Amino acid sequence: MQRSFSFQHSVPKEWVDYNGHMNDAEYNRAFSQATDAFIDYIGLDENARSEWDYTVFTLETHTCYLQELKEGAAFEITAQVLDYDAKRIHLFLSMQNEQGELAATLEEMLMGIDQNEGRGAPFPESAAAAIQGVYEEHAEQEQPKQAGRVIGIRRK
Amino acid sequence: MQRSFSFQHSVPKEWVDYNGHMNDAEYNRAFSQATDAFIDYIGLDENARSEWDYTVFTLETHTCYLQELKEGAAFEITAQVLDYDAKRIHLFLSMQNEQGELAATLEEMLMGIDQNEGRGAPFPESAAAAIQGVYEEHAEQEQPKQAGRVIGIRRK
């Protein structure tokens, strides 16, 4: 069986703002890079995408910022497929800091695109099987607390 | 009365990825810059923040990607305060392309922070009044379609 997906990186100088912490936009960059790595992981790397004229678009993302990260701090992003269908992946990414604490989460909807038609198209069979594999890894787990959130001020 | 908030920019070369369109992480950068400009707009610019030892954190964001933007394309981001309380702003930003079409939206929750205490604290009075002013500008408008979304695959 393939190793579970993991994206490891540390905070470069350029991602840190005047107060010494990773800028909020850069969390999204880290998650965007992790998403690219995840797309490779399910077998849709550059060669495959080019061969099949296929690509993957991000439709929407929801980010929760939980802990600050300083310059040089290492982090790891892991992935959970919350749901999927023939063309879409409902993906949840968790960023942990060096202490193993949750530093941020990204929930997102991805859509597979036929580049010739310019619209949604089913995942190639091998990718669909890989997506199902990642889904099944976590199928018994509880939904992460940060998934399915609506932004709003709750009043008593 | 003060002019409505508006942030104008165009897509620099560095924000464009291999397929010639603005990378998804850069939409969040544009919205992050617009958020900084909004914080200045409500009177919490660098001088004021430094004087009051006060800052504003982003707790969570929800981005919808609606239209691609090419290198050099101009865009404008406008703001609507959907809700607020003593310490928080529920903000909605709309990015329009040169044709006036909605290219992306960002919904977010911001929290004012007392830098000495390192925790949430009420907005300074002048900022609170400015936030109320922006809220009232749009109070009669319908909630934007992209606000209050939960990410998920709907099945019939």
PDB file of C-alpha atoms in Angstrom, chain A residues 18 23-26 28-29 32 49 57-65 68 83-85 88 90 107-109 148-155, chain B residues 18 23-26 28-29 32 49 57-65 68 83-85 88 90 107-109 148-155:
ATOM      1  CA  TYR A  18       6.622  42.709   9.904  1.00  0.00           C
ATOM      2  CA  ASN A  23       1.465  36.095   6.857  1.00  0.00           C
ATOM      3  CA  ASP A  24      -2.103  34.797   6.485  1.00  0.00           C
ATOM      4  CA  ALA A  25      -1.889  34.767   2.679  1.00  0.00           C
ATOM      5  CA  GLU A  26       1.108  32.446   2.941  1.00  0.00           C
ATOM      6  CA  ASN A  28      -2.988  29.654   1.724  1.00  0.00           C
ATOM      7  CA  ARG A  29       0.129  29.391  -0.401  1.00  0.00           C
ATOM      8  CA  SER A  32      -2.057  25.503  -2.353  1.00  0.00           C
ATOM      9  CA  ARG A  49      -2.374  15.942 -16.884  1.00  0.00           C
ATOM     10  CA  PHE A  57      -9.421  23.510 -10.363  1.00  0.00           C
ATOM     11  CA  THR A  58     -10.052  24.791  -6.870  1.00  0.00           C
ATOM     12  CA  LEU A  59     -13.663  25.972  -6.618  1.00  0.00           C
ATOM     13  CA  GLU A  60     -13.653  27.203  -3.025  1.00  0.00           C
ATOM     14  CA  THR A  61     -11.537  27.071   0.123  1.00  0.00           C
ATOM     15  CA  HIS A  62     -12.186  27.665   3.812  1.00  0.00           C
ATOM     16  CA  THR A  63      -9.155  28.353   5.992  1.00  0.00           C
ATOM     17  CA  CYS A  64      -8.973  28.406   9.812  1.00  0.00           C
ATOM     18  CA  TYR A  65      -5.909  30.109  11.316  1.00  0.00           C
ATOM     19  CA  GLU A  68       1.180  31.467  14.520  1.00  0.00           C
ATOM     20  CA  ASP A  83     -16.306  13.145   0.216  1.00  0.00           C
ATOM     21  CA  TYR A  84     -15.945  12.732  -3.535  1.00  0.00           C
ATOM     22  CA  ASP A  85     -17.876  11.989  -6.674  1.00  0.00           C
ATOM     23  CA  ARG A  88     -15.139  16.448  -7.363  1.00  0.00           C
ATOM     24  CA  HIS A  90     -14.091  17.484  -0.910  1.00  0.00           C
ATOM     25  CA  GLU A 107     -11.266  22.675   3.614  1.00  0.00           C
ATOM     26  CA  GLU A 108     -11.730  22.831  -0.142  1.00  0.00           C
ATOM     27  CA  MET A 109     -13.694  21.629  -3.128  1.00  0.00           C
ATOM     28  CA  GLY A 148     -18.441  22.237   7.498  1.00  0.00           C
ATOM     29  CA  ARG A 149     -18.117  25.601   9.200  1.00  0.00           C
ATOM     30  CA  VAL A 150     -20.229  28.633   8.381  1.00  0.00           C
ATOM     31  CA  ILE A 151     -18.581  31.979   9.166  1.00  0.00           C
ATOM     32  CA  GLY A 152     -20.675  34.097  11.520  1.00  0.00           C
ATOM     33  CA  ILE A 153     -20.961  35.725  14.932  1.00  0.00           C
ATOM     34  CA  ARG A 154     -23.047  33.492  17.233  1.00  0.00           C
ATOM     35  CA  ARG A 155     -25.075  35.385  19.802  1.00  0.00           C
TER      36      ARG A 155
ATOM     37  CA  TYR B  18       2.225  28.165 -15.794  1.00  0.00           C
ATOM     38  CA  ASN B  23      -2.713  31.356  -9.101  1.00  0.00           C
ATOM     39  CA  ASP B  24      -5.359  30.555  -6.469  1.00  0.00           C
ATOM     40  CA  ALA B  25      -3.022  31.433  -3.579  1.00  0.00           C
ATOM     41  CA  GLU B  26      -2.621  34.909  -5.092  1.00  0.00           C
ATOM     42  CA  ASN B  28      -5.918  35.208  -1.190  1.00  0.00           C
ATOM     43  CA  ARG B  29      -2.932  37.529  -1.288  1.00  0.00           C
ATOM     44  CA  SER B  32      -5.242  39.896   2.309  1.00  0.00           C
ATOM     45  CA  ARG B  49      -2.155  50.384  15.852  1.00  0.00           C
ATOM     46  CA  PHE B  57      -6.129  39.098  13.310  1.00  0.00           C
ATOM     47  CA  THR B  58      -7.849  37.025  10.660  1.00  0.00           C
ATOM     48  CA  LEU B  59      -9.550  34.050  12.339  1.00  0.00           C
ATOM     49  CA  GLU B  60     -10.931  32.338   9.238  1.00  0.00           C
ATOM     50  CA  THR B  61     -11.568  32.987   5.554  1.00  0.00           C
ATOM     51  CA  HIS B  62     -13.784  31.418   2.884  1.00  0.00           C
ATOM     52  CA  THR B  63     -12.832  32.080  -0.738  1.00  0.00           C
ATOM     53  CA  CYS B  64     -14.927  31.382  -3.853  1.00  0.00           C
ATOM     54  CA  TYR B  65     -13.021  31.353  -7.181  1.00  0.00           C
ATOM     55  CA  GLU B  68      -9.846  33.473 -14.076  1.00  0.00           C
ATOM     56  CA  ASP B  83     -22.081  41.752  10.981  1.00  0.00           C
ATOM     57  CA  TYR B  84     -19.910  43.016  13.820  1.00  0.00           C
ATOM     58  CA  ASP B  85     -19.662  43.192  17.568  1.00  0.00           C
ATOM     59  CA  ARG B  88     -15.163  41.168  15.640  1.00  0.00           C
ATOM     60  CA  HIS B  90     -17.722  39.618   9.724  1.00  0.00           C
ATOM     61  CA  GLU B 107     -15.822  36.046   3.499  1.00  0.00           C
ATOM     62  CA  GLU B 108     -13.849  36.391   6.705  1.00  0.00           C
ATOM     63  CA  MET B 109     -13.942  36.895  10.443  1.00  0.00           C
ATOM     64  CA  GLY B 148     -22.685  31.729   4.698  1.00  0.00           C
ATOM     65  CA  ARG B 149     -21.636  28.828   2.498  1.00  0.00           C
ATOM     66  CA  VAL B 150     -20.799  25.354   3.766  1.00  0.00           C
ATOM     67  CA  ILE B 151     -18.431  23.370   1.534  1.00  0.00           C
ATOM     68  CA  GLY B 152     -19.937  20.069   0.453  1.00  0.00           C
ATOM     69  CA  ILE B 153     -21.199  17.913  -2.398  1.00  0.00           C
ATOM     70  CA  ARG B 154     -25.008  18.157  -2.563  1.00  0.00           C
ATOM     71  CA  ARG B 155     -26.709  15.013  -3.790  1.00  0.00           C
TER      72      ARG B 155
END
